[in-house]
Short mmCIF file of N, CA and C in Angstrom, two decimals:
data_model
loop_
_atom_site.label_atom_id
_atom_site.label_comp_id
_atom_site.label_asym_id
_atom_site.label_seq_id
_atom_site.Cartn_x
_atom_site.Cartn_y
_atom_site.Cartn_z
N MET A 1009 55.12 39.29 254.31
CA MET A 1009 54.95 40.45 254.59
C MET A 1009 56.10 41.30 253.48
N GLY A 1010 55.71 42.68 252.86
CA GLY A 1010 55.69 42.85 251.54
C GLY A 1010 57.29 43.90 251.54
N LYS A 1011 57.43 44.27 250.69
CA LYS A 1011 58.70 45.37 250.63
C LYS A 1011 57.55 47.50 251.18
N LYS A 1012 56.66 47.56 250.50
CA LYS A 1012 55.54 48.63 251.32
C LYS A 1012 55.52 48.30 252.24
N GLU A 1013 55.02 47.30 253.20
CA GLU A 1013 54.08 47.55 254.61
C GLU A 1013 55.14 47.48 255.58
N LEU A 1014 56.38 46.53 255.39
CA LEU A 1014 57.55 47.04 256.08
C LEU A 1014 58.17 48.71 256.15
N ALA A 1015 57.38 49.36 254.79
CA ALA A 1015 58.26 51.29 255.20
C ALA A 1015 57.10 50.89 255.70
N GLU A 1016 55.62 51.10 255.99
CA GLU A 1016 55.12 51.56 256.80
C GLU A 1016 55.50 51.38 257.84
N ASP A 1017 55.13 50.28 258.12
CA ASP A 1017 55.36 50.22 259.69
C ASP A 1017 57.15 50.52 260.47
N ARG A 1018 58.06 50.85 259.56
CA ARG A 1018 58.74 51.71 259.38
C ARG A 1018 58.31 52.79 259.39
N ALA A 1019 58.36 52.96 258.79
CA ALA A 1019 58.07 54.58 258.85
C ALA A 1019 57.05 54.91 260.40
N LYS A 1020 55.95 53.85 261.00
CA LYS A 1020 55.13 54.91 261.46
C LYS A 1020 55.86 54.40 262.97
N ASP A 1021 56.71 53.76 263.48
CA ASP A 1021 57.82 53.60 264.07
C ASP A 1021 58.92 54.65 263.95
N ILE A 1022 59.31 55.27 263.28
CA ILE A 1022 60.35 56.37 263.38
C ILE A 1022 59.40 57.52 264.01
N ARG A 1023 58.12 57.57 263.47
CA ARG A 1023 57.41 58.67 263.24
C ARG A 1023 56.55 59.36 264.81
N SER A 1024 57.14 58.23 265.40
CA SER A 1024 56.88 57.97 267.50
C SER A 1024 57.33 58.75 267.71
N LEU A 1025 58.60 58.72 267.33
CA LEU A 1025 59.80 58.94 267.75
C LEU A 1025 59.89 60.18 268.00
N THR A 1026 59.88 61.28 269.47
CA THR A 1026 60.01 62.67 269.36
C THR A 1026 60.84 63.09 270.23
N ILE A 1027 61.44 64.20 270.07
CA ILE A 1027 62.91 64.74 270.99
C ILE A 1027 62.64 66.02 271.30
N ARG A 1028 63.05 66.66 271.97
CA ARG A 1028 63.38 68.23 272.68
C ARG A 1028 64.97 68.56 272.34
N VAL A 1029 64.82 70.39 271.12
CA VAL A 1029 66.22 70.08 271.94
C VAL A 1029 66.38 71.86 271.50
N GLN A 1030 66.73 72.40 272.97
CA GLN A 1030 66.00 73.83 273.00
C GLN A 1030 66.71 74.32 272.24
N GLY A 1031 66.93 76.05 272.08
CA GLY A 1031 66.02 76.40 270.48
C GLY A 1031 65.25 78.03 270.86
N GLY A 1032 66.20 78.58 271.54
CA GLY A 1032 66.10 79.38 271.72
C GLY A 1032 65.39 79.80 273.19
N PRO A 1033 64.67 80.91 273.24
CA PRO A 1033 63.60 80.96 274.31
C PRO A 1033 63.11 79.44 275.61
N GLN A 1034 62.49 78.95 273.72
CA GLN A 1034 61.65 78.05 273.77
C GLN A 1034 61.65 76.92 273.38
N LEU A 1035 62.03 75.28 273.99
CA LEU A 1035 61.95 74.22 273.56
C LEU A 1035 60.90 73.93 272.25
N LYS A 1036 61.73 73.31 271.35
CA LYS A 1036 61.19 73.32 270.37
C LYS A 1036 61.55 72.17 270.28
N MET A 1037 60.32 70.57 269.74
CA MET A 1037 60.09 69.32 269.90
C MET A 1037 60.52 68.97 268.13
N TRP A 1038 60.51 67.40 267.74
CA TRP A 1038 61.70 67.71 266.70
C TRP A 1038 61.39 66.34 266.20
N THR A 1039 60.97 65.88 265.40
CA THR A 1039 60.38 64.75 264.98
C THR A 1039 61.22 64.13 264.11
N VAL A 1040 61.79 62.08 264.08
CA VAL A 1040 62.37 61.63 263.21
C VAL A 1040 61.33 61.41 262.50
N VAL A 1041 61.95 61.31 261.26
CA VAL A 1041 61.05 61.41 259.23
C VAL A 1041 61.33 60.31 259.02
N TYR A 1042 62.98 59.98 258.56
CA TYR A 1042 63.44 58.93 258.39
C TYR A 1042 64.73 58.84 258.95
N VAL A 1043 65.28 57.37 258.64
CA VAL A 1043 66.63 56.55 258.72
C VAL A 1043 67.62 56.88 258.13
N ALA A 1044 67.80 57.73 256.62
CA ALA A 1044 68.62 57.06 255.62
C ALA A 1044 69.83 56.57 255.92
N ARG A 1045 70.69 55.42 255.69
CA ARG A 1045 71.83 54.72 255.35
C ARG A 1045 73.19 55.05 255.67
N ASN A 1046 73.10 56.47 255.24
CA ASN A 1046 74.96 56.70 254.93
C ASN A 1046 74.19 58.60 255.19
N GLY A 1047 74.82 59.00 255.57
CA GLY A 1047 75.27 61.23 255.39
C GLY A 1047 75.01 61.40 253.73
N ILE A 1048 75.80 60.78 252.84
CA ILE A 1048 75.49 60.89 251.79
C ILE A 1048 73.71 61.10 251.00
N GLU A 1049 72.84 60.21 252.01
CA GLU A 1049 71.68 60.05 251.31
C GLU A 1049 71.02 61.00 252.23
N ALA A 1050 71.44 61.33 253.14
CA ALA A 1050 71.22 61.81 254.68
C ALA A 1050 70.89 63.61 253.67
N GLU A 1051 72.16 63.73 253.73
CA GLU A 1051 71.98 64.95 252.95
C GLU A 1051 71.19 65.54 251.99
N MET A 1052 71.40 64.51 251.10
CA MET A 1052 70.10 64.62 249.68
C MET A 1052 68.86 64.79 250.43
N LEU A 1053 68.37 63.59 251.69
CA LEU A 1053 67.34 64.57 251.17
C LEU A 1053 67.33 65.99 252.40
N LYS A 1054 67.61 65.91 253.22
CA LYS A 1054 67.74 67.32 253.66
C LYS A 1054 68.12 67.98 253.07
N GLY A 1055 68.54 67.99 251.93
CA GLY A 1055 67.88 69.20 250.46
C GLY A 1055 67.06 68.95 249.21
N ILE A 1056 66.25 68.30 249.52
CA ILE A 1056 64.85 67.44 249.13
C ILE A 1056 63.34 68.61 249.57
N LEU A 1057 63.72 68.28 250.77
CA LEU A 1057 63.09 68.81 252.30
C LEU A 1057 63.66 70.38 252.40
N ASN A 1058 64.87 71.37 252.77
CA ASN A 1058 64.43 72.39 252.43
C ASN A 1058 64.59 73.13 251.62
N GLN A 1059 64.24 72.79 250.37
CA GLN A 1059 63.80 72.96 249.06
C GLN A 1059 62.66 73.07 249.85
N GLU A 1060 61.66 72.27 249.56
CA GLU A 1060 60.50 72.86 250.32
C GLU A 1060 60.84 72.74 251.58
N GLY A 1061 60.89 74.04 251.97
CA GLY A 1061 60.75 75.11 253.42
C GLY A 1061 60.38 74.47 254.70
N VAL A 1062 60.85 72.86 254.38
CA VAL A 1062 60.92 72.59 255.83
C VAL A 1062 62.32 72.15 256.26
N LEU A 1063 62.61 72.89 257.69
CA LEU A 1063 63.70 72.74 258.51
C LEU A 1063 64.02 71.57 258.53
N VAL A 1064 65.17 71.67 258.63
CA VAL A 1064 66.15 69.61 259.06
C VAL A 1064 66.91 70.04 259.92
N MET A 1065 66.95 68.56 260.67
CA MET A 1065 68.14 68.96 261.39
C MET A 1065 68.31 67.25 261.50
N LEU A 1066 69.84 66.71 261.39
CA LEU A 1066 70.22 66.04 260.96
C LEU A 1066 71.51 65.20 262.32
N ARG A 1067 70.86 64.55 262.85
CA ARG A 1067 71.62 63.57 263.69
C ARG A 1067 71.86 61.99 263.59
N ALA A 1068 73.38 62.02 263.49
CA ALA A 1068 74.53 60.31 263.40
C ALA A 1068 73.50 59.91 264.65
N LEU A 1069 73.56 58.18 264.15
CA LEU A 1069 73.40 57.21 264.85
C LEU A 1069 75.09 56.04 264.40
N GLY A 1070 75.22 55.84 265.85
CA GLY A 1070 75.78 54.26 265.97
C GLY A 1070 77.41 54.26 266.13
N VAL A 1071 79.04 54.13 265.45
CA VAL A 1071 79.71 54.36 265.88
C VAL A 1071 80.27 55.48 265.11
N PRO A 1072 81.34 56.59 265.29
CA PRO A 1072 81.46 58.06 264.66
C PRO A 1072 82.20 57.80 264.05
N HIS A 1073 83.52 57.17 263.88
CA HIS A 1073 83.99 56.57 263.59
C HIS A 1073 83.90 56.30 261.61
N LEU A 1074 82.54 55.73 261.82
CA LEU A 1074 81.78 55.40 260.35
C LEU A 1074 82.12 56.62 260.09
N GLY A 1075 82.26 57.48 260.09
CA GLY A 1075 81.95 58.93 259.40
C GLY A 1075 80.05 58.76 257.98
N SER A 1076 80.48 59.11 257.29
CA SER A 1076 79.34 59.16 256.04
C SER A 1076 78.65 57.97 256.10
N SER A 1077 79.33 56.37 256.55
CA SER A 1077 78.75 55.44 256.51
C SER A 1077 77.84 54.76 257.59
N SER A 1078 77.78 55.26 258.28
CA SER A 1078 77.39 54.95 259.55
C SER A 1078 74.94 55.74 259.26
N SER A 1079 74.12 55.44 260.01
CA SER A 1079 72.58 56.08 259.82
C SER A 1079 73.14 56.64 260.33
N VAL A 1080 71.91 58.07 259.79
CA VAL A 1080 71.53 59.13 259.80
C VAL A 1080 71.01 59.50 260.55
N GLU A 1081 69.85 59.92 260.95
CA GLU A 1081 68.68 60.13 261.53
C GLU A 1081 68.16 61.48 260.56
N ILE A 1082 66.43 62.18 259.98
CA ILE A 1082 66.45 62.75 259.57
C ILE A 1082 65.51 63.77 260.82
N LEU A 1083 65.21 65.07 260.78
CA LEU A 1083 63.85 65.13 262.56
C LEU A 1083 64.27 66.73 261.67
N VAL A 1084 62.66 66.97 261.61
CA VAL A 1084 61.70 67.99 261.73
C VAL A 1084 61.06 69.01 263.17
N PRO A 1085 60.61 70.13 262.67
CA PRO A 1085 60.11 69.92 264.54
C PRO A 1085 58.56 69.78 263.48
N ALA A 1086 58.01 69.05 265.04
CA ALA A 1086 56.89 68.51 264.50
C ALA A 1086 56.19 68.16 264.72
N SER A 1087 55.51 71.08 263.79
CA SER A 1087 54.95 70.83 263.34
C SER A 1087 54.90 70.40 262.18
N GLU A 1088 55.83 70.25 261.47
CA GLU A 1088 56.41 70.20 259.96
C GLU A 1088 56.01 68.31 259.51
N ALA A 1089 56.05 67.50 260.44
CA ALA A 1089 56.36 66.59 260.38
C ALA A 1089 55.31 65.30 259.62
N GLU A 1090 54.65 65.55 259.07
CA GLU A 1090 53.05 65.54 258.31
C GLU A 1090 53.94 65.71 257.05
N GLU A 1091 54.03 67.68 256.92
CA GLU A 1091 54.87 67.70 255.54
C GLU A 1091 55.57 66.55 254.73
N ALA A 1092 56.83 66.93 256.40
CA ALA A 1092 57.87 66.52 255.39
C ALA A 1092 57.68 64.62 255.21
N ASN A 1093 56.86 63.79 255.71
CA ASN A 1093 56.69 62.63 255.58
C ASN A 1093 55.30 62.01 253.79
N GLU A 1094 54.75 63.45 253.09
CA GLU A 1094 54.69 63.11 252.16
C GLU A 1094 55.36 63.77 251.34
N ILE A 1095 56.31 64.49 251.67
CA ILE A 1095 57.55 65.03 250.84
C ILE A 1095 58.77 64.51 250.35
N LEU A 1096 58.79 63.28 251.93
CA LEU A 1096 59.79 62.40 251.54
C LEU A 1096 59.12 60.81 250.66
N GLN A 1097 57.38 60.22 250.73
CA GLN A 1097 57.33 59.08 250.16
C GLN A 1097 56.81 59.53 248.47
N GLY A 1098 56.86 61.08 248.61
CA GLY A 1098 57.02 61.18 246.82
C GLY A 1098 58.04 60.89 246.61
N ASN A 1099 59.64 61.54 246.93
CA ASN A 1099 60.68 61.46 246.10
C ASN A 1099 61.34 59.50 246.65
N LEU A 1100 61.11 59.43 247.47
CA LEU A 1100 61.01 57.54 248.01
C LEU A 1100 60.87 56.71 247.67
N CYS A 1101 59.68 56.79 247.15
CA CYS A 1101 57.89 55.95 246.07
C CYS A 1101 57.99 54.87 247.73
N LEU A 1102 57.44 55.56 248.93
CA LEU A 1102 57.48 54.67 249.99
C LEU A 1102 55.51 53.71 250.00
#
């Protein structure tokens, strides 16, 4: 299996994860669209998505004391997940 196929499989697995976050009077559904290798990559991608008008939430994974070296999930509202994936694919060459 090549790099592209692995990336597509990973993206399908990640997109299937959805969480609920309390957001005011109603619950908002957030979807993981990418898992960044570290906090620096996550912040860079968050900036790209924000510039395109996509709301982003970051959630660190793994051991908290690793700081910016641990993986970070990039989450967007479920209604914006498809747009976010297109933006990320254009910027990451997935």
